XYZ file of C-alpha atoms in Angstrom:
578
model
C 15.954 23.948 13.805
C 15.522 20.199 14.238
C 12.622 18.916 16.307
C 11.821 15.360 17.239
C 8.560 13.787 18.277
C 9.314 11.396 21.136
C 7.161 8.495 19.975
C 8.574 5.013 20.625
C 12.109 6.282 20.187
C 14.733 3.761 19.118
C 18.300 4.632 18.246
C 19.537 3.325 14.893
C 23.182 2.293 14.907
C 25.477 1.333 12.087
C 26.619 -2.199 12.710
C 30.008 -3.767 12.026
C 29.355 -6.067 9.076
C 32.555 -8.101 9.393
C 30.669 -10.602 11.546
C 27.646 -10.701 9.255
C 27.223 -14.351 8.288
C 25.460 -15.081 5.038
C 24.954 -18.199 2.954
C 23.476 -17.691 -0.501
C 20.088 -18.936 -1.554
C 21.752 -20.268 -4.700
C 22.775 -23.351 -2.676
C 19.299 -24.748 -3.302
C 16.489 -24.144 -5.752
C 13.790 -24.018 -3.062
C 13.176 -22.048 0.124
C 12.877 -23.852 3.441
C 9.425 -23.794 5.080
C 8.431 -24.295 8.707
C 6.852 -27.734 8.158
C 9.913 -29.154 6.373
C 12.906 -31.055 7.861
C 15.279 -28.250 6.837
C 13.612 -25.811 9.280
C 16.034 -24.432 11.915
C 16.168 -26.185 15.281
C 15.020 -24.800 18.611
C 18.685 -24.251 19.413
C 19.117 -22.199 16.231
C 16.205 -19.973 17.179
C 17.546 -19.666 20.724
C 20.857 -18.417 19.322
C 18.985 -15.867 17.208
C 16.905 -14.703 20.162
C 20.051 -14.099 22.212
C 21.195 -11.285 19.886
C 17.836 -9.531 19.414
C 16.521 -6.572 21.373
C 13.107 -8.259 21.773
C 11.879 -11.836 22.239
C 10.979 -13.723 19.093
C 7.335 -13.333 18.105
C 5.050 -16.283 17.404
C 2.180 -14.894 15.319
C -1.177 -16.566 15.783
C -4.493 -16.233 13.946
C -6.488 -13.416 15.605
C -9.598 -15.622 15.661
C -7.808 -18.296 17.718
C -9.228 -16.674 20.860
C -12.600 -18.045 19.749
C -11.436 -21.672 19.786
C -11.020 -22.909 23.371
C -9.725 -25.090 24.849
C -7.079 -25.722 22.187
C -6.574 -21.929 21.756
C -7.599 -20.524 25.157
C -5.795 -17.164 25.082
C -7.514 -13.907 24.226
C -11.028 -12.547 24.364
C -13.289 -13.748 21.541
C -15.875 -11.009 22.124
C -13.151 -8.394 21.795
C -11.831 -10.003 18.596
C -15.233 -10.074 16.911
C -16.239 -6.580 18.009
C -13.011 -5.131 16.563
C -13.008 -7.069 13.309
C -13.156 -3.868 11.212
C -10.885 -1.813 13.478
C -7.736 -1.147 11.426
C -5.631 0.359 14.249
C -6.423 -2.673 16.412
C -5.631 -5.167 13.659
C -2.334 -3.567 12.680
C -0.931 -4.170 16.172
C -1.275 -7.939 15.729
C 1.577 -9.643 13.844
C -0.783 -12.438 12.787
C -3.538 -10.185 11.405
C -4.157 -8.891 7.909
C -6.486 -6.030 7.142
C -8.193 -8.238 4.523
C -8.797 -11.470 6.378
C -8.752 -13.742 3.305
C -4.966 -13.366 3.268
C -4.788 -15.008 6.692
C -6.022 -18.223 5.024
C -4.141 -20.625 2.772
C -5.641 -22.558 -0.134
C -4.010 -25.788 -1.270
C -3.874 -26.785 -4.943
C -6.750 -29.234 -4.407
C -9.017 -26.423 -3.180
C -8.805 -27.266 0.531
C -8.590 -24.157 2.726
C -6.417 -23.987 5.851
C -7.682 -21.201 8.116
C -8.890 -20.032 11.485
C -12.306 -18.555 10.709
C -13.848 -15.763 12.762
C -17.231 -17.388 12.138
C -16.976 -20.357 14.506
C -20.399 -21.681 13.460
C -18.724 -23.092 10.345
C -17.612 -26.042 12.474
C -13.998 -26.002 11.302
C -10.923 -26.253 13.516
C -8.559 -23.308 13.986
C -5.419 -23.758 11.866
C -2.410 -21.505 11.263
C -3.413 -20.803 7.674
C -1.114 -18.421 5.823
C 0.481 -16.991 8.966
C 4.189 -17.615 9.686
C 4.769 -19.344 13.012
C 7.767 -17.293 14.150
C 9.560 -14.031 13.467
C 11.584 -11.041 14.603
C 10.020 -7.981 16.244
C 12.486 -5.515 14.701
C 13.117 -2.476 16.912
C 16.660 -1.642 15.722
C 18.787 -1.905 12.615
C 20.743 -4.684 14.326
C 17.483 -6.641 14.735
C 16.830 -6.364 11.007
C 20.362 -7.406 10.150
C 20.196 -10.391 12.475
C 16.852 -11.458 10.997
C 18.110 -11.197 7.430
C 21.300 -13.071 8.251
C 19.300 -15.877 9.875
C 16.870 -16.112 6.952
C 19.708 -16.221 4.450
C 21.771 -18.749 6.429
C 18.842 -21.175 6.660
C 17.413 -20.307 3.240
C 14.026 -19.364 4.717
C 11.063 -17.854 2.929
C 11.234 -14.306 4.289
C 8.122 -12.191 4.904
C 8.341 -8.482 5.722
C 5.250 -7.183 7.527
C 4.293 -3.809 8.945
C 0.524 -3.210 9.147
C -0.968 -6.020 7.054
C -2.696 -3.418 4.876
C -1.882 -5.282 1.678
C -4.367 -6.137 -1.078
C -2.020 -8.724 -2.595
C -1.262 -10.528 0.674
C 2.497 -10.001 0.293
C 3.145 -9.694 4.031
C 2.013 -13.220 4.885
C 3.270 -16.608 3.699
C 2.522 -20.106 4.958
C 5.694 -21.647 6.369
C 7.578 -18.358 6.222
C 9.799 -16.433 8.623
C 8.450 -12.976 9.543
C 10.360 -9.733 9.945
C 7.896 -7.402 11.676
C 8.817 -3.706 11.279
C 5.643 -2.325 12.858
C 7.354 -0.996 15.991
C 9.924 1.209 14.243
C 8.015 4.365 15.142
C 10.568 7.200 14.982
C 9.222 10.522 13.695
C 11.635 13.428 13.199
C 11.040 16.879 11.701
C 13.905 18.964 10.308
C 13.316 22.504 9.011
C 16.609 22.477 7.115
C 16.995 18.922 5.882
C 19.753 18.158 3.370
C 20.140 14.741 1.745
C 23.212 12.768 2.742
C 26.007 13.225 0.216
C 24.563 16.429 -1.238
C 27.150 19.036 -2.305
C 27.648 22.228 -0.265
C 24.933 24.877 -0.552
C 22.382 22.347 -1.765
C 18.672 22.996 -1.397
C 17.251 22.473 2.063
C 13.802 21.074 2.785
C 11.255 21.198 5.577
C 11.215 17.444 5.897
C 9.566 14.707 7.926
C 11.474 11.461 8.502
C 9.292 8.456 9.345
C 10.369 5.089 10.717
C 9.275 1.947 8.877
C 6.401 1.276 11.299
C 4.836 4.759 11.252
C 1.304 4.862 9.863
C -0.431 7.723 8.150
C -2.641 8.580 11.100
C 0.571 9.132 13.103
C 2.405 10.918 10.294
C -0.462 13.353 9.672
C -0.654 14.173 13.362
C 3.089 14.860 13.478
C 3.079 16.992 10.330
C 0.156 19.020 11.650
C 2.002 19.476 14.959
C 4.792 21.205 13.052
C 2.405 23.251 10.920
C 3.046 21.225 7.769
C 1.251 18.908 5.327
C 2.702 15.661 3.976
C 1.385 13.762 0.943
C 0.139 10.399 2.183
C -2.344 7.571 1.896
C -5.971 7.707 2.943
C -7.884 4.908 4.646
C -10.422 4.609 7.422
C -8.477 4.622 10.659
C -5.223 5.560 8.936
C -3.799 2.048 9.165
C -1.734 2.251 5.968
C 2.021 2.309 6.585
C 3.738 5.584 5.695
C 7.213 4.150 5.065
C 6.621 0.722 3.564
C 4.609 -0.770 0.728
C 2.574 2.406 0.117
C 5.529 4.520 -0.949
C 7.499 1.676 -2.534
C 4.571 0.969 -4.863
C 4.109 4.620 -5.820
C 1.924 6.091 -3.093
C -1.245 7.852 -4.290
C -3.174 10.457 -2.316
C -6.080 12.838 -2.705
C -3.323 15.493 -2.476
C -1.479 14.041 -5.487
C -3.056 16.221 -8.216
C -1.726 19.211 -6.239
C 1.648 17.934 -4.972
C 2.422 14.726 -6.878
C 2.522 11.101 -5.812
C 4.355 9.848 -2.755
C 7.381 8.957 -4.889
C 7.496 12.563 -6.137
C 7.838 13.825 -2.551
C 10.474 11.409 -1.222
C 13.901 12.834 -0.475
C 15.682 9.826 0.994
C 15.432 6.190 2.043
C 17.533 4.440 4.665
C 17.439 0.673 4.393
C 19.153 -2.626 5.050
C 20.190 -4.623 1.995
C 20.231 -8.397 1.571
C 23.955 -8.267 2.353
C 23.197 -6.696 5.724
C 24.665 -3.374 4.651
C 22.920 -0.311 6.107
C 22.721 2.298 3.336
C 21.224 5.620 2.326
C 19.558 5.948 -1.072
C 18.840 9.396 -2.479
C 19.723 11.571 -5.455
C 23.412 11.524 -4.456
C 24.036 8.051 -3.030
C 22.896 4.713 -4.456
C 21.010 6.662 -7.077
C 19.946 3.542 -8.946
C 18.427 2.107 -5.775
C 16.683 5.415 -5.059
C 15.163 5.259 -8.552
C 13.976 1.671 -8.058
C 12.537 2.188 -4.576
C 10.253 4.907 -5.910
C 7.587 2.666 -7.397
C 9.487 -0.561 -8.038
C 7.645 -2.440 -5.324
C 7.812 -3.174 -1.600
C 9.671 -6.149 -0.132
C 11.871 -6.356 -3.230
C 15.124 -4.417 -2.819
C 15.710 -4.318 0.938
C 14.151 -3.559 4.306
C 13.324 0.129 4.633
C 14.224 1.592 8.028
C 13.045 5.142 7.364
C 11.740 7.441 4.649
C 12.177 11.217 4.486
C 9.463 13.305 2.805
C 9.381 16.939 1.795
C 6.419 18.734 3.339
C 4.140 21.555 2.249
C 2.522 24.651 3.730
C -0.603 24.138 5.798
C -3.514 25.831 4.015
C -7.285 26.058 4.478
C -9.079 23.149 2.829
C -12.414 22.705 1.056
C -14.494 19.599 0.355
C -17.507 19.114 -1.874
C -19.679 16.038 -1.281
C -22.018 14.973 -4.068
C -24.763 12.353 -4.082
C -26.895 11.470 -7.122
C -29.554 8.750 -7.485
C -30.095 7.455 -11.013
C -33.708 6.759 -11.950
C -32.903 5.606 -15.503
C -29.967 4.134 -17.412
C -29.836 7.239 -19.614
C -29.433 9.512 -16.581
C -26.731 7.234 -15.198
C -24.783 7.437 -18.472
C -25.289 11.192 -18.771
C -24.226 12.149 -15.239
C -21.319 9.710 -15.088
C -20.059 11.047 -18.425
C -20.176 14.582 -17.053
C -18.268 13.487 -13.949
C -15.370 11.954 -15.863
C -15.306 14.821 -18.386
C -14.527 17.416 -15.726
C -11.664 15.498 -14.071
C -8.714 16.476 -16.327
C -9.370 20.185 -15.882
C -10.146 19.773 -12.200
C -6.901 17.876 -11.608
C -4.942 20.689 -13.264
C -6.511 23.000 -10.683
C -5.154 20.783 -7.876
C -8.336 18.952 -6.894
C -8.433 15.298 -5.864
C -10.840 12.922 -4.172
C -12.859 9.728 -4.334
C -16.048 8.482 -5.938
C -18.160 5.372 -6.353
C -20.666 4.652 -9.071
C -23.101 2.026 -10.308
C -26.307 2.046 -12.379
C -28.086 3.046 -9.152
C -26.163 6.216 -8.400
C -22.962 8.189 -7.925
C -21.286 9.490 -4.790
C -18.241 11.736 -4.968
C -16.052 13.551 -2.467
C -13.609 16.103 -3.868
C -10.988 18.109 -1.984
C -8.705 21.068 -2.609
C -6.612 23.600 -0.750
C -8.391 26.934 -0.713
C -5.999 28.568 -3.164
C -7.021 25.840 -5.645
C -10.739 26.312 -5.056
C -10.930 29.498 -7.099
C -9.183 27.774 -10.014
C -11.639 24.903 -9.954
C -14.824 26.825 -9.168
C -15.876 27.375 -12.766
C -15.367 23.685 -13.598
C -17.196 22.483 -10.497
C -20.069 24.963 -10.878
C -20.593 24.089 -14.521
C -20.578 20.371 -13.709
C -23.080 20.748 -10.860
C -25.397 22.810 -13.053
C -25.413 20.150 -15.781
C -26.021 17.365 -13.257
C -28.871 19.259 -11.632
C -30.455 19.838 -15.044
C -30.235 16.109 -15.821
C -32.041 15.018 -12.642
C -35.853 15.303 -12.881
C -36.420 14.749 -9.169
C -34.624 17.355 -6.976
C -34.571 14.820 -4.129
C -32.221 12.615 -6.166
C -29.471 15.250 -6.123
C -27.508 16.559 -3.148
C -24.357 18.636 -2.788
C -22.595 19.767 0.391
C -19.585 22.115 0.396
C -17.546 22.330 3.607
C -14.568 24.385 4.714
C -11.779 23.295 7.077
C -8.813 25.096 8.642
C -6.425 22.527 7.110
C -6.072 19.186 5.345
C -5.610 17.549 8.754
C -8.990 18.794 9.950
C -10.654 17.457 6.802
C -8.858 14.130 7.248
C -10.157 13.812 10.825
C -13.675 14.717 9.730
C -13.911 12.096 6.979
C -11.421 9.313 7.684
C -10.818 9.070 11.433
C -13.147 6.071 11.635
C -13.165 2.289 11.664
C -14.256 0.195 8.730
C -12.847 -0.650 5.282
C -11.010 -3.671 6.765
C -11.830 -6.988 8.416
C -13.531 -8.652 5.451
C -12.510 -10.798 2.501
C -11.381 -8.696 -0.415
C -9.673 -9.155 -3.766
C -9.309 -6.116 -6.006
C -9.017 -5.556 -9.723
C -7.972 -2.112 -10.935
C -6.833 -0.021 -13.874
C -5.436 3.467 -14.251
C -7.864 5.717 -16.132
C -6.350 7.438 -19.162
C -6.212 11.216 -18.872
C -6.629 11.510 -22.636
C -9.662 9.220 -22.849
C -11.368 10.947 -19.911
C -10.909 14.249 -21.714
C -11.813 13.178 -25.248
C -14.154 10.209 -24.729
C -15.801 10.572 -21.296
C -18.881 8.720 -22.522
C -16.688 5.662 -23.195
C -15.301 5.845 -19.645
C -18.798 6.142 -18.184
C -20.004 3.138 -20.165
C -17.048 1.062 -18.978
C -17.468 2.087 -15.334
C -21.199 1.410 -15.321
C -20.635 -1.908 -17.088
C -18.669 -3.488 -14.226
C -20.946 -5.978 -12.493
C -19.767 -5.187 -8.954
C -19.759 -1.414 -9.368
C -16.698 0.823 -9.522
C -14.882 3.135 -7.156
C -12.649 5.867 -8.487
C -9.592 7.303 -6.776
C -9.132 10.784 -8.226
C -5.425 10.829 -7.405
C -3.534 11.589 -10.619
C -3.416 14.138 -13.410
C -2.343 17.641 -12.452
C 1.058 17.598 -10.760
C 1.388 13.830 -11.303
C 1.250 14.242 -15.077
C 3.882 16.986 -15.067
C 6.682 14.698 -13.793
C 9.191 13.026 -16.128
C 7.908 9.430 -16.558
C 11.467 8.085 -16.332
C 12.469 9.999 -13.191
C 11.544 7.052 -10.958
C 10.923 3.304 -11.199
C 7.167 3.909 -11.082
C 5.114 2.592 -14.011
C 5.140 5.421 -16.614
C 1.405 4.839 -17.152
C 0.816 6.881 -13.992
C 1.946 10.014 -15.829
C -0.792 9.508 -18.445
C -3.586 8.821 -15.974
C -6.134 10.903 -14.104
C -6.830 8.327 -11.401
C -7.479 4.704 -10.538
C -10.632 2.728 -11.331
C -11.102 -0.128 -8.907
C -13.556 -2.838 -8.051
C -13.386 -6.179 -6.333
C -14.965 -9.340 -5.094
C -15.688 -10.633 -1.605
C -17.233 -13.720 -0.052
C -18.253 -15.171 3.285
C -15.837 -17.299 5.285
C -16.215 -20.960 4.402
C -17.319 -20.294 0.809
C -16.220 -23.249 -1.359
C -13.193 -22.680 -3.552
C -15.267 -23.400 -6.674
C -17.524 -20.414 -5.899
C -14.526 -18.159 -5.197
C -13.048 -19.206 -8.535
C -16.337 -18.292 -10.240
C -16.152 -14.830 -8.689
C -12.566 -14.472 -9.890
C -13.580 -15.350 -13.445
C -16.273 -12.674 -13.317
C -13.680 -10.206 -12.011
C -11.367 -11.093 -14.904
C -14.208 -10.400 -17.344
C -14.941 -7.039 -15.700
C -11.253 -6.178 -15.814
C -11.273 -6.534 -19.585
C -13.917 -3.794 -19.657
C -11.651 -1.461 -17.665
C -8.720 -2.238 -19.977
C -10.468 -0.258 -22.712
C -9.926 3.053 -20.873
C -6.526 2.382 -19.298
C -3.106 3.572 -20.544
C -1.426 0.313 -21.649
C -3.529 -1.634 -19.100
C -1.397 -0.159 -16.339
C -2.365 -0.106 -12.695
C -1.199 0.515 -9.140
C 1.022 -2.212 -7.718
C -0.503 -1.912 -4.238
C -4.144 -2.189 -5.267
C -4.573 -4.826 -7.934
C -5.309 -8.421 -8.828
C -3.138 -11.407 -7.975
C -4.101 -12.881 -11.349
C -2.719 -10.404 -13.871
C -1.946 -11.908 -17.285
C 1.234 -9.817 -17.608
C 2.137 -8.302 -14.249
C 5.485 -7.021 -15.509
C 3.816 -4.664 -17.983
C 0.744 -3.917 -15.872
C 2.654 -2.940 -12.733
C 5.991 -1.667 -14.067
C 5.598 -0.946 -17.784
C 8.771 -0.197 -19.716
C 10.776 0.025 -16.475
C 10.672 -3.685 -15.669
C 13.983 -4.666 -17.275
C 15.860 -1.869 -15.502
C 14.207 -2.683 -12.190
C 15.171 -6.330 -12.524
C 18.773 -5.375 -13.269
C 18.887 -3.288 -10.084
C 17.234 -6.131 -8.185
C 20.011 -8.521 -9.264
C 22.668 -5.979 -8.294
C 21.445 -5.647 -4.708
C 19.710 -9.021 -4.139
C 21.026 -11.497 -6.669
C 20.004 -14.494 -4.508
C 16.381 -13.301 -4.191
C 16.201 -13.123 -0.425
C 13.372 -10.623 -0.987
C 10.432 -11.918 -3.013
C 6.803 -10.814 -3.196
C 3.850 -11.885 -5.305
C 4.007 -10.355 -8.784
C 7.020 -8.299 -7.731
C 10.258 -7.673 -9.613
C 12.116 -10.980 -9.961
C 9.157 -13.157 -9.025
C 8.933 -14.371 -12.631
C 12.006 -16.539 -11.912
C 10.085 -18.464 -9.228
C 6.994 -20.634 -8.983
C 3.632 -19.155 -8.014
C 4.158 -19.779 -4.297
C 7.638 -18.196 -4.511
C 9.147 -21.250 -2.850
C 11.143 -22.822 -5.710
C 13.176 -21.277 -8.492
C 12.033 -22.176 -12.009
C-alpha cells in the first residue's frame, strides 16, 4: 500500500534536456558577484522569471524591519520577539539560524551587516545575504536556476533552512537556489529502489522532499506508525533531506539504528548538467556512495531522499544532573560517565550531555527493548556517581517512559531556542577505544576546555558495526562513540580583533580535544571554519575518491561550499580558482 501525506504537494516532472543551455565555468577563473559589472541584467532576470513557477525572491536581512524609513517593511517587534524561533527563521530566505552568518567581514576587519541590536548605531546593510534567487518548487525550477547560474558564471548558493554551522547556505554577492518549499512527504509500505532486480527486498520507506524538516518528518512517520532516524534540534528546524544527511546525519537513535547515511535507500537529484537522476545501490552507485557523507551542496541539488523506517516502540529517557563541589569530584564523575558509554551504545542507548568543572547534565534515551540490556550499566553508573557525591542535593536522576520516540521528542525538543545568536563551533569525534580504555583522559580533556563541552552520544553501537568504506562518510565515525563539541559566541558589534581572540582560544581548546579523537576526525555539519586540514578532518581517507566523483559530475565546480570537496582548488571566499 502506498500512502501520501498531502503537504504542499508539487509534481516532479522529468524535463527535456535538449534545450538545457549551459556555459562552463572554465571560461573564467572567477565567479561573477552581484556588485560586479558581469552581473546579469534586469532583462536577463526577467527572462529567467518567465520560465519559473514562482516569482524570483529577493532575500533581505530579517532585522531590516527595524530600520525605517530606509527599510520600512515588516514588524520589528515581531522580528525581535522571534529571534530564537527556528521554525519562524527557516521560512525566511534571508535568515540563518546562527545570525553571525548573515554578516560579512572584509579582509580589513570591517563588518557589513544588519544588526538586530539597533542601538549599535550602524546602518542596515545586505551583509552576507544574496540579493536574488529562485524559489524552487519543481524540478524545472531547479534546472532553470542551475542553467542560469552556469550561463552567467554566478556564485551559486543552495539554501533550505539556514541551519548551518559553517554558513554554507549564504554568500555575499551570490545567487540563491532556495529549496525550502519542496515539501512532499510520501510513505510506501513496499518500497523498492529504482533499478533493483526482480524480487529485491522491499522496505517500509519514507520519501522526503528537499525542504522537509525533521519536525515534519517525525510527524509523518508517527502518522504511519513508524520511526525514522533523524536530527534533533529545538523546534525541529534541521532539514531532513539536505545538509544533515549529506554530511552523515547523526541522531540519538544512531547507536540503535545507525547514522542517517546508514538508513538512506535512494536520492533523487539534479546534476550540474541539468540531468535529473536517481542515485541508489543500483543506479549511479558512485554518486550514491559520495552523497552519503561527502558533503552538502557539492555533487548536485537533492530533490528528495528516501529513508528506511523502523517499528514504533515504547521509549525511555533518563535525565541526570550533578553539581561538582570539587575538581576531584568533577574528574571522578565525568570519568565514570565516559567509561559507561561504549557498553551503553552497544545496548542501543543514545543521548546528549554537557559538562564543565561546575557540573554535568545528561539525557539518555532508548527503546524499551534496549532498556533491559542497558539497565545493569546504567544502574552501576548511577550507584558510583551517588557514592561520589557527598551532598545528596547535588545529585538528581529522573527516569521517564513514553509510548514512542515521537512522544519523547515532543516532550523534550518541541520548543524554541538554540538559534538566533552568534555561534561558531569546534568539534571532534570521541574515540570509542579511548573512552573504553582511558576514560580519565577523556574526562580531563573535556573538563579542560575553557568554554565547557557538550557531548552528542550518537555513535558506537550500530554505527560502529558498519563497513567504514560502505559510504563516503569519514571512516573515523566507525571508530567513535559520539561527538564532543564546544564553541564561541559574541555580541553583535563586537570588534573583529576580539572575535579573532576568541577564535584563537577555540583553536587552543580544539588541540585538547584532538588528544581523544580518532585521527582528529569530526562531523562535517558541526565544525570549525578554520580547520588546519579539512580534507582529513571531514573526509579522512575518502577524500581522493570523493574528489574524483566530484570531477565526474561537476567538473566546472558549479557547486562549491566552504571546506567541501573541491574547495581546495579555490580561494577562501570560493570566488576565484587558484
